[in-house]
Coordinates of C-alpha atoms in Angstrom, one line a residue:
Chain E
V1 CA 0.0 0.0 0.0
T2 CA 1.4 3.4 -1.0
A3 CA 0.9 6.1 1.6
A4 CA -0.8 9.2 0.3
R5 CA 1.4 12.2 -0.5
R6 CA 1.4 14.8 2.2
I7 CA 1.6 18.5 1.3
L8 CA 2.6 20.7 4.2
L9 CA 1.1 24.2 4.4
P10 CA 2.8 25.9 7.3
F11 CA 1.6 29.3 8.4
L12 CA 2.0 31.9 11.1
G13 CA -1.0 33.6 12.8
A14 CA -1.9 36.1 10.1
T15 CA 0.2 35.1 7.2
L16 CA -2.1 32.7 5.3
S17 CA -4.1 34.3 2.5
R18 CA -7.1 32.8 0.9
A19 CA -5.3 32.6 -2.4
T20 CA -2.5 30.6 -0.8
L21 CA -4.9 28.2 0.7
E22 CA -6.9 27.8 -2.5
E23 CA -3.6 27.0 -4.3
A24 CA -2.7 24.5 -1.7
V25 CA -6.1 22.8 -1.9
A26 CA -5.9 22.7 -5.7
A27 CA -2.4 21.2 -5.5
A28 CA -3.5 18.6 -3.0
R29 CA -6.6 17.8 -5.0
A30 CA -4.7 17.4 -8.3
E31 CA -2.3 15.0 -6.7
G32 CA -4.9 13.1 -4.5
A33 CA -2.7 14.2 -1.6
V34 CA -3.4 14.9 2.1
L35 CA -3.1 18.6 2.9
V36 CA -1.3 19.2 6.2
P37 CA -2.1 22.8 7.4
A38 CA 0.3 23.5 10.2
Y39 CA 0.1 26.5 12.6
L40 CA 3.6 27.5 13.6
A41 CA 3.5 28.8 17.2
V42 CA 6.3 31.0 18.3
V43 CA 7.0 30.6 22.0
R44 CA 8.5 33.6 23.8
E45 CA 11.9 33.1 25.4
D46 CA 10.5 33.6 28.9
L47 CA 8.1 30.7 28.5
S48 CA 8.9 27.0 28.5
L49 CA 8.9 25.5 25.0
D50 CA 6.8 22.6 26.5
A51 CA 4.2 24.9 28.1
P52 CA 0.7 24.9 26.6
L53 CA 0.1 27.8 24.3
P54 CA -1.7 30.9 25.6
R55 CA -5.5 30.5 25.3
G56 CA -6.0 33.4 22.9
E57 CA -3.4 32.2 20.5
T58 CA -4.7 28.7 20.7
E59 CA -8.2 29.8 19.9
S60 CA -7.0 31.8 16.9
A61 CA -5.0 28.8 15.6
L62 CA -7.8 26.3 16.1
A63 CA -10.3 28.7 14.4
L64 CA -8.0 28.9 11.4
L65 CA -7.4 25.2 11.2
E66 CA -11.2 24.7 11.5
L67 CA -11.8 27.0 8.6
I68 CA -9.1 25.4 6.5
E69 CA -10.6 22.0 7.1
Q70 CA -14.0 23.2 6.0
L71 CA -12.7 24.7 2.8
A72 CA -10.6 21.7 2.0
A73 CA -13.4 19.3 2.8
R74 CA -15.6 21.1 0.3
S75 CA -13.1 20.4 -2.4
G76 CA -12.8 16.8 -1.4
V77 CA -9.3 17.1 0.0
A78 CA -8.3 15.2 3.1
V79 CA -6.7 17.2 5.9
D80 CA -4.4 16.2 8.7
A81 CA -3.8 19.4 10.7
R82 CA -1.0 20.2 13.0
I83 CA 0.2 22.8 15.5
E84 CA 4.0 22.9 16.1
R85 CA 6.0 25.1 18.5
G86 CA 9.4 26.7 18.3
R87 CA 11.3 29.7 19.4
T88 CA 11.1 30.9 15.8
P89 CA 8.9 30.0 12.9
R90 CA 11.9 28.3 11.3
E91 CA 12.5 26.2 14.4
A92 CA 8.8 25.1 14.5
L93 CA 9.0 24.3 10.8
D94 CA 12.1 22.2 11.3
A95 CA 10.4 20.3 14.1
L96 CA 7.5 19.5 11.8
L97 CA 9.8 18.3 9.1
E98 CA 11.7 16.3 11.6
H99 CA 8.6 14.6 13.1
E100 CA 6.8 13.5 10.0
R101 CA 7.2 12.7 6.4
H102 CA 6.0 15.4 4.0
D103 CA 6.4 15.2 0.2
A104 CA 6.1 18.9 -0.5
V105 CA 6.0 22.1 1.4
I106 CA 4.0 25.1 0.3
D107 CA 6.1 28.1 1.3
A108 CA 3.4 30.5 2.3
G109 CA 5.6 33.5 2.7
L110 CA 7.8 32.0 5.4
G111 CA 10.8 31.8 3.1
G112 CA 9.9 34.7 0.8
E113 CA 7.9 34.1 -2.4
R114 CA 5.1 31.6 -2.3
S115 CA 6.1 28.3 -3.9
I116 CA 6.0 24.6 -3.6
A117 CA 9.3 23.3 -2.3
N118 CA 11.1 20.1 -1.7
P119 CA 11.0 19.5 2.1
A120 CA 14.6 18.1 2.1
K121 CA 15.8 21.4 0.6
M122 CA 13.9 23.4 3.3
R123 CA 15.7 21.6 6.2
R124 CA 18.6 23.5 7.7
Chain V
V1 CA -14.7 46.1 45.9
R2 CA -15.3 45.1 42.3
G3 CA -18.6 46.2 40.9
H4 CA -21.5 43.8 40.1
Y5 CA -21.5 42.7 36.5
K6 CA -24.8 41.8 34.7
I7 CA -24.8 40.9 31.0
F8 CA -27.9 40.8 28.8
L9 CA -27.3 38.1 26.2
G10 CA -29.3 37.7 23.0
M11 CA -29.3 35.6 19.9
A12 CA -29.3 38.5 17.4
A13 CA -29.9 42.2 17.0
G14 CA -33.4 43.3 17.8
V15 CA -34.4 40.9 20.5
G16 CA -34.5 43.7 23.0
K17 CA -31.3 43.4 25.0
T18 CA -30.7 47.2 25.2
Y19 CA -34.4 47.8 25.9
R20 CA -34.2 45.3 28.8
M21 CA -31.0 46.8 30.1
L22 CA -32.5 50.3 30.1
Q23 CA -35.7 49.0 31.7
E24 CA -33.8 47.4 34.6
G25 CA -31.6 50.6 34.8
R26 CA -34.7 52.7 35.2
A27 CA -36.0 50.3 37.9
E28 CA -32.7 50.6 39.8
Q29 CA -32.9 54.4 39.5
A30 CA -36.5 54.3 40.8
A31 CA -35.3 52.3 43.7
G32 CA -33.0 55.1 44.6
R33 CA -29.7 54.1 43.0
D34 CA -27.4 56.5 41.1
V35 CA -27.6 55.3 37.5
A36 CA -25.9 56.7 34.4
I37 CA -25.6 55.6 30.8
G38 CA -22.0 55.2 29.8
Y39 CA -22.7 54.3 26.3
L40 CA -25.9 53.6 24.4
E41 CA -26.3 52.4 20.8
P42 CA -30.0 53.1 20.2
H43 CA -29.8 52.3 16.5
A44 CA -32.5 54.9 16.0
R45 CA -35.1 52.6 17.6
A46 CA -37.9 54.6 19.0
E47 CA -38.8 52.1 21.8
T48 CA -35.2 52.1 23.0
E49 CA -34.9 55.8 22.9
A50 CA -38.1 56.1 25.0
Q51 CA -36.6 53.7 27.6
A52 CA -33.5 55.9 27.9
E53 CA -35.5 59.0 28.8
G54 CA -35.0 60.0 32.3
L55 CA -31.6 58.3 32.6
E56 CA -28.5 60.5 32.6
R57 CA -26.3 60.0 29.6
L58 CA -22.6 60.6 30.0
P59 CA -20.9 62.4 27.1
R60 CA -19.2 60.5 24.4
R61 CA -15.8 61.5 23.2
E62 CA -14.8 62.1 19.6
V63 CA -11.8 60.2 18.2
E64 CA -10.2 60.9 14.8
Y65 CA -9.9 57.7 12.9
R66 CA -8.9 57.3 9.2
G67 CA -9.8 60.8 8.4
S68 CA -13.2 60.9 10.0
T69 CA -14.5 61.5 13.5
V70 CA -16.0 58.6 15.4
E71 CA -17.7 58.6 18.8
E72 CA -16.6 56.3 21.5
M73 CA -17.4 55.8 25.2
D74 CA -15.6 58.2 27.4
L75 CA -14.0 56.1 30.0
P76 CA -12.4 58.9 32.0
A77 CA -15.8 60.7 32.1
I78 CA -17.3 57.5 33.7
F79 CA -14.6 57.5 36.4
Q80 CA -15.1 61.2 37.0
R81 CA -18.9 60.9 37.3
A82 CA -18.6 57.5 39.2
P83 CA -22.2 56.5 39.3
E84 CA -23.3 53.5 41.4
L85 CA -24.5 51.7 38.2
C86 CA -23.3 52.3 34.7
L87 CA -25.2 51.0 31.6
I88 CA -22.8 50.2 28.8
D89 CA -24.1 48.8 25.5
E90 CA -22.4 46.3 23.2
L91 CA -19.5 44.9 25.2
A92 CA -17.9 43.2 22.1
H93 CA -17.4 46.6 20.4
T94 CA -13.9 47.4 19.0
N95 CA -12.8 50.8 20.0
A96 CA -11.1 53.2 17.5
P97 CA -7.3 53.3 18.1
G98 CA -6.1 56.0 20.6
V99 CA -8.4 55.3 23.5
E100 CA -7.5 53.3 26.6
H101 CA -8.3 49.8 25.3
A102 CA -8.8 48.0 22.1
K103 CA -12.1 46.5 23.2
R104 CA -15.1 47.8 25.2
Y105 CA -15.2 44.7 27.4
E106 CA -11.7 45.8 28.6
D107 CA -13.1 49.3 29.4
I108 CA -15.8 47.6 31.4
E109 CA -13.2 45.7 33.4
D110 CA -11.7 49.0 34.5
V111 CA -15.2 50.3 35.4
L112 CA -15.9 47.2 37.5
D113 CA -12.5 47.5 39.2
A114 CA -13.4 51.0 40.1
G115 CA -16.3 49.6 42.1
I116 CA -19.0 50.7 39.7
D117 CA -21.7 48.1 38.9
V118 CA -22.2 47.5 35.2
F119 CA -25.1 46.4 33.0
S120 CA -24.0 45.5 29.5
T121 CA -25.3 43.7 26.4
V122 CA -24.0 41.3 23.8
N123 CA -25.1 38.9 21.1
V124 CA -24.1 35.3 21.4
Q125 CA -22.3 35.1 18.0
H126 CA -19.6 37.4 19.4
L127 CA -18.5 34.8 21.9
E128 CA -15.0 33.6 20.8
S129 CA -15.6 29.9 21.4
L130 CA -18.8 30.0 19.4
N131 CA -17.5 32.0 16.5
D132 CA -16.8 29.0 14.3
R133 CA -20.0 27.3 15.2
V134 CA -22.1 30.3 14.5
A135 CA -20.3 30.9 11.2
E136 CA -21.0 27.3 10.3
L137 CA -24.7 27.6 11.2
T138 CA -25.4 30.9 9.7
G139 CA -22.8 31.5 7.0
V140 CA -22.0 34.8 8.7
R141 CA -18.8 35.3 10.6
V142 CA -18.6 38.2 13.0
R143 CA -15.3 39.9 13.5
E144 CA -15.9 41.5 16.9
T145 CA -15.4 38.8 19.4
F146 CA -14.9 38.6 23.1
P147 CA -13.4 35.9 25.3
D148 CA -15.6 33.4 27.1
S149 CA -14.0 34.4 30.3
V150 CA -15.9 37.7 30.2
L151 CA -19.2 35.9 30.3
A152 CA -17.9 33.5 32.9
S153 CA -16.8 36.4 35.1
A154 CA -20.2 38.1 35.0
D155 CA -22.2 37.9 38.2
E156 CA -25.4 37.5 36.3
V157 CA -26.2 36.5 32.7
V158 CA -29.7 37.3 31.6
L159 CA -30.9 35.7 28.3
V160 CA -33.2 38.1 26.4
D161 CA -35.2 35.6 24.4
L162 CA -37.6 36.0 21.5
T163 CA -38.9 33.4 19.0
P164 CA -37.4 33.6 15.5
E165 CA -40.9 34.4 14.2
A166 CA -41.4 37.2 16.6
L167 CA -38.1 38.7 15.8
I168 CA -38.8 38.6 12.1
T169 CA -42.1 40.3 12.7
R170 CA -40.3 43.0 14.6
L171 CA -37.9 43.3 11.7
R172 CA -40.7 43.6 9.2
E173 CA -42.4 46.3 11.3
G174 CA -39.2 48.4 11.1
K175 CA -38.4 48.0 14.8
V176 CA -34.9 46.7 14.3
Y177 CA -33.4 48.3 11.2
P178 CA -34.4 51.2 8.9
A179 CA -36.7 50.4 6.0
E180 CA -33.9 50.3 3.4
R181 CA -32.0 47.5 5.3
I182 CA -35.0 45.2 5.9
P183 CA -35.1 43.3 2.6
A184 CA -31.4 42.5 2.7
A185 CA -31.6 41.4 6.4
L186 CA -34.5 39.1 5.7
N187 CA -32.7 37.5 2.8
N188 CA -29.4 37.0 4.6
F189 CA -29.0 36.8 8.4
F190 CA -32.6 37.0 9.6
R191 CA -33.9 33.7 8.3
V192 CA -35.9 31.5 10.5
E193 CA -33.4 28.6 10.3
N194 CA -30.5 30.9 11.2
L195 CA -32.3 32.5 14.1
A196 CA -33.5 29.1 15.4
A197 CA -29.9 27.8 15.4
L198 CA -28.7 31.0 17.1
R199 CA -31.5 30.8 19.7
E200 CA -30.5 27.3 20.5
V201 CA -26.8 28.3 20.9
A202 CA -27.8 31.2 23.2
L203 CA -30.1 29.0 25.3
R204 CA -27.4 26.4 25.7
Q205 CA -24.8 28.9 26.5
T206 CA -26.9 30.5 29.2
A207 CA -27.8 27.1 30.6
E208 CA -24.1 26.3 31.0
E209 CA -23.5 29.6 32.7
V210 CA -26.4 29.1 35.1
E211 CA -25.2 25.6 35.8
S212 CA -21.6 26.6 36.6
K213 CA -22.8 29.4 38.9
R214 CA -25.4 27.1 40.6
I215 CA -22.8 24.6 41.5
L216 CA -20.5 26.9 43.5
P217 CA -22.8 27.8 46.4
A218 CA -23.6 24.1 46.7
A219 CA -19.9 23.4 47.3
E220 CA -19.8 25.8 50.2
L221 CA -22.9 24.1 51.7
L222 CA -21.4 20.6 51.4
G223 CA -18.2 21.6 53.0
T224 CA -19.8 22.9 56.2
R225 CA -22.3 20.1 56.9
D226 CA -21.4 16.6 56.3
E227 CA -17.9 15.2 56.4
L228 CA -18.6 12.3 54.1
L229 CA -20.3 14.5 51.5
S230 CA -17.6 17.1 51.7
E231 CA -15.0 14.4 50.9
E232 CA -16.9 13.5 47.8
A233 CA -17.7 17.1 46.8
P234 CA -14.5 18.1 45.0
Q235 CA -14.8 15.2 42.5
A236 CA -18.4 16.0 41.7
L237 CA -17.8 19.8 41.4
A238 CA -14.9 20.1 39.0
D239 CA -15.8 19.3 35.4
R240 CA -13.4 17.1 33.5
V241 CA -13.7 16.2 29.8
L242 CA -12.5 12.9 28.4
A243 CA -12.2 12.6 24.6
L244 CA -11.8 9.2 23.0
I245 CA -9.3 9.3 20.3
T246 CA -7.9 6.9 17.7
P247 CA -4.6 7.2 15.9
R248 CA -6.3 8.7 12.8
P249 CA -6.1 12.3 11.3
R250 CA -9.8 13.0 12.2
S251 CA -9.0 12.7 15.9
Q252 CA -7.1 16.0 15.6
R253 CA -10.4 17.8 15.1
L254 CA -12.1 15.8 17.9
V255 CA -9.3 17.0 20.2
R256 CA -9.8 20.6 19.1
R257 CA -13.5 20.4 19.7
A258 CA -12.9 18.8 23.1
W259 CA -10.5 21.5 24.1
R260 CA -13.1 24.2 23.2
S261 CA -15.8 22.4 25.3
A262 CA -13.3 22.0 28.1
Q263 CA -12.5 25.8 28.0
R264 CA -16.2 26.7 28.1
L265 CA -16.7 24.4 31.1
G266 CA -13.5 25.6 32.8
A267 CA -12.5 21.9 32.8
E268 CA -9.4 19.8 32.5
L269 CA -9.1 17.8 29.3
D270 CA -8.0 14.2 29.1
L271 CA -7.5 12.3 25.8
L272 CA -7.8 8.5 25.9
Y273 CA -6.7 6.0 23.3
V274 CA -7.9 2.5 24.1
Q275 CA -5.3 0.2 22.5
P276 CA -6.1 -3.4 21.7
P277 CA -4.0 -5.6 24.1
G278 CA -0.6 -6.4 22.8
Q279 CA -1.0 -4.3 19.7
P280 CA 0.9 -1.0 20.1
P281 CA 0.4 1.3 17.2
R282 CA 2.8 0.8 14.3
G283 CA 3.7 2.7 11.2
E284 CA 1.2 5.4 10.3
E285 CA -0.8 4.9 13.5
R286 CA 2.3 5.5 15.6
V287 CA 3.0 8.7 13.7
Q288 CA -0.6 9.8 14.2
L289 CA -0.5 9.0 17.9
E290 CA 2.7 11.0 18.3
A291 CA 1.1 13.9 16.5
L292 CA -1.9 13.7 18.9
R293 CA 0.6 13.6 21.8
R294 CA 2.2 16.9 20.6
L295 CA -1.2 18.5 20.1
A296 CA -2.1 17.5 23.7
S297 CA 1.0 19.1 24.9
V298 CA 0.3 22.3 23.0
L299 CA -3.3 22.4 24.4
G300 CA -2.3 21.5 28.0
A301 CA -4.3 18.2 27.8
T302 CA -3.3 14.8 29.1
L303 CA -3.0 11.9 26.7
L304 CA -3.7 8.5 28.2
V305 CA -3.1 5.2 26.4
E306 CA -4.8 2.2 28.0
E307 CA -5.0 -1.4 26.8
G308 CA -8.4 -2.9 26.7
D309 CA -10.7 -5.3 24.8
D310 CA -13.8 -3.6 25.8
L311 CA -13.9 0.1 24.9
A312 CA -16.8 1.1 27.1
E313 CA -15.5 -0.8 30.0
T314 CA -12.1 0.8 29.7
V315 CA -13.6 4.3 29.4
A316 CA -15.7 3.7 32.5
Q317 CA -12.6 2.7 34.4
V318 CA -10.7 5.7 33.3
A319 CA -13.6 8.0 33.8
A320 CA -14.0 6.8 37.4
E321 CA -10.3 7.3 38.1
R322 CA -10.1 10.8 36.5
G323 CA -13.4 12.2 37.8
T324 CA -14.7 12.6 34.3
T325 CA -18.0 14.5 33.8
Y326 CA -18.1 14.7 30.0
V327 CA -17.1 12.1 27.4
L328 CA -16.7 13.2 23.8
I329 CA -16.5 10.6 21.1
G330 CA -16.0 11.0 17.3
Q331 CA -18.7 10.0 14.8
P332 CA -18.1 6.4 13.9
R333 CA -17.2 5.8 10.2
S334 CA -19.9 3.0 9.8
R335 CA -23.0 1.7 11.4
T336 CA -21.2 -1.2 12.8
G337 CA -18.8 1.1 14.5
L338 CA -21.6 2.7 16.4
R339 CA -23.6 -0.4 17.2
R340 CA -21.9 -3.6 18.1
F341 CA -23.5 -6.5 19.9
G342 CA -26.9 -4.8 19.7
E343 CA -26.0 -1.7 21.8
S344 CA -24.5 1.4 20.5
L345 CA -21.3 2.8 22.0
P346 CA -23.0 6.0 23.3
D347 CA -25.7 3.8 25.0
R348 CA -23.0 1.5 26.5
L349 CA -21.1 4.5 27.8
L350 CA -24.2 6.0 29.3
R351 CA -24.9 2.7 31.0
K352 CA -21.4 2.2 32.2
V353 CA -20.6 5.7 33.4
P354 CA -24.0 6.9 34.8
G355 CA -24.1 10.6 35.5
V356 CA -21.5 11.4 32.8
D357 CA -22.7 13.3 29.7
V358 CA -21.8 11.7 26.4
R359 CA -21.4 13.8 23.3
I360 CA -20.8 12.8 19.7
V361 CA -18.6 15.1 17.7
A362 CA -19.7 15.2 14.1
D363 CA -17.2 14.4 11.3
R364 CA -17.4 17.6 9.3
S365 CA -15.8 16.1 6.2
R366 CA -18.5 13.4 6.0
R367 CA -21.2 16.0 6.5
L368 CA -19.9 18.2 3.8
E369 CA -19.6 15.2 1.5
N370 CA -23.2 14.2 2.2
A371 CA -24.4 17.8 1.6
K372 CA -23.0 17.9 -1.9

């Protein structure tokens, strides 16, 4: 059995545009892939990296993931959402890439221009 | 001493929240209390304006914003006037930049901290935890939200209720919006099915608030009378949510829903995976379980993995140990998943863990598929 391709869509709180999401959904749909929207939570230096996220931030993240799931489901795209923490967005992204297999990453502005990248090339 | 906080909650504009707030404000004034209106949004409604007559209105202040002048509540003026009771409409309002706080509910906190009682109003769709649900039900997402903790911190929450039909009649009679806005309102937000759904949400929310406030005095009573009862009381008083998960992607959503329920209840959240004996998750299941473990950590939940042949039996055992008051389960993928050996899982759970509420979380992707 071949596992479905996984397309990672990492985003920070307010960086995900509808256009980016629609492109990601279209890409996942075209490939029959699972879309992995991932909220990258940046944890302040004075807080433990293992501590639960502040409630307000968690609510925002969950609301966004919920919305993404709705939109993806309408297009028939399977979703497997994530939240990942790090001291920086880059660190959270690295943790995501470390923890699970992803076949493509949609660079939604984290690394400059929006594009689909090879996860191996995005690792530091 | 912090002021007394009373919130008039409604399902939608036009149910009469502001009217009721003013009516009670007038009654307080008639009883000899010093009452002033801090901010009133009458929406040019004649009935509301009439209720405001005879109540002192504190001046608003003008704030320059994006090249125009907007009127905001004058917080310093309230402190200076310092009435016993201040009526402040629409607590979810977002202030123009340049005043003390971004949101009016934050202004209200200051007023309460100054020892002034506050009556305020809000519609249920502004509640943060219900924002998604309401958007899903009505197709309309409101941008001005307020934290659930505001409602929880209120001393009193009064539901101003009206049937959808009665509200639509009020709308048609021009008692809610001016004539030119009525057709659009009727075609969009003010439809019977929308209003019925919002009414249900408002009723449920108020019931939960009432329940949580009703329990606290009981705790004090138990602690002072019977030693045996008082020993049992803490378990019965603190809500605790248990969500049954499987190592599958859809459990991510179940956990998110469970977290939201737990937040609304002020409860701790446990996640339970009942693993078949001797069959630890492998491959993709292991990856999914680890992802759920990380989500639990992010949300401050506790993930438990227990071996068991009998799901309901294992849940009952864990629920007893953890003091669970709510069990959330996902929507089974098939009929056989829901009903085995002649009794459904929810029925078995209700039988095995009496007194514990069991909720089924809908699988949104399936619902959307079916709706196509």
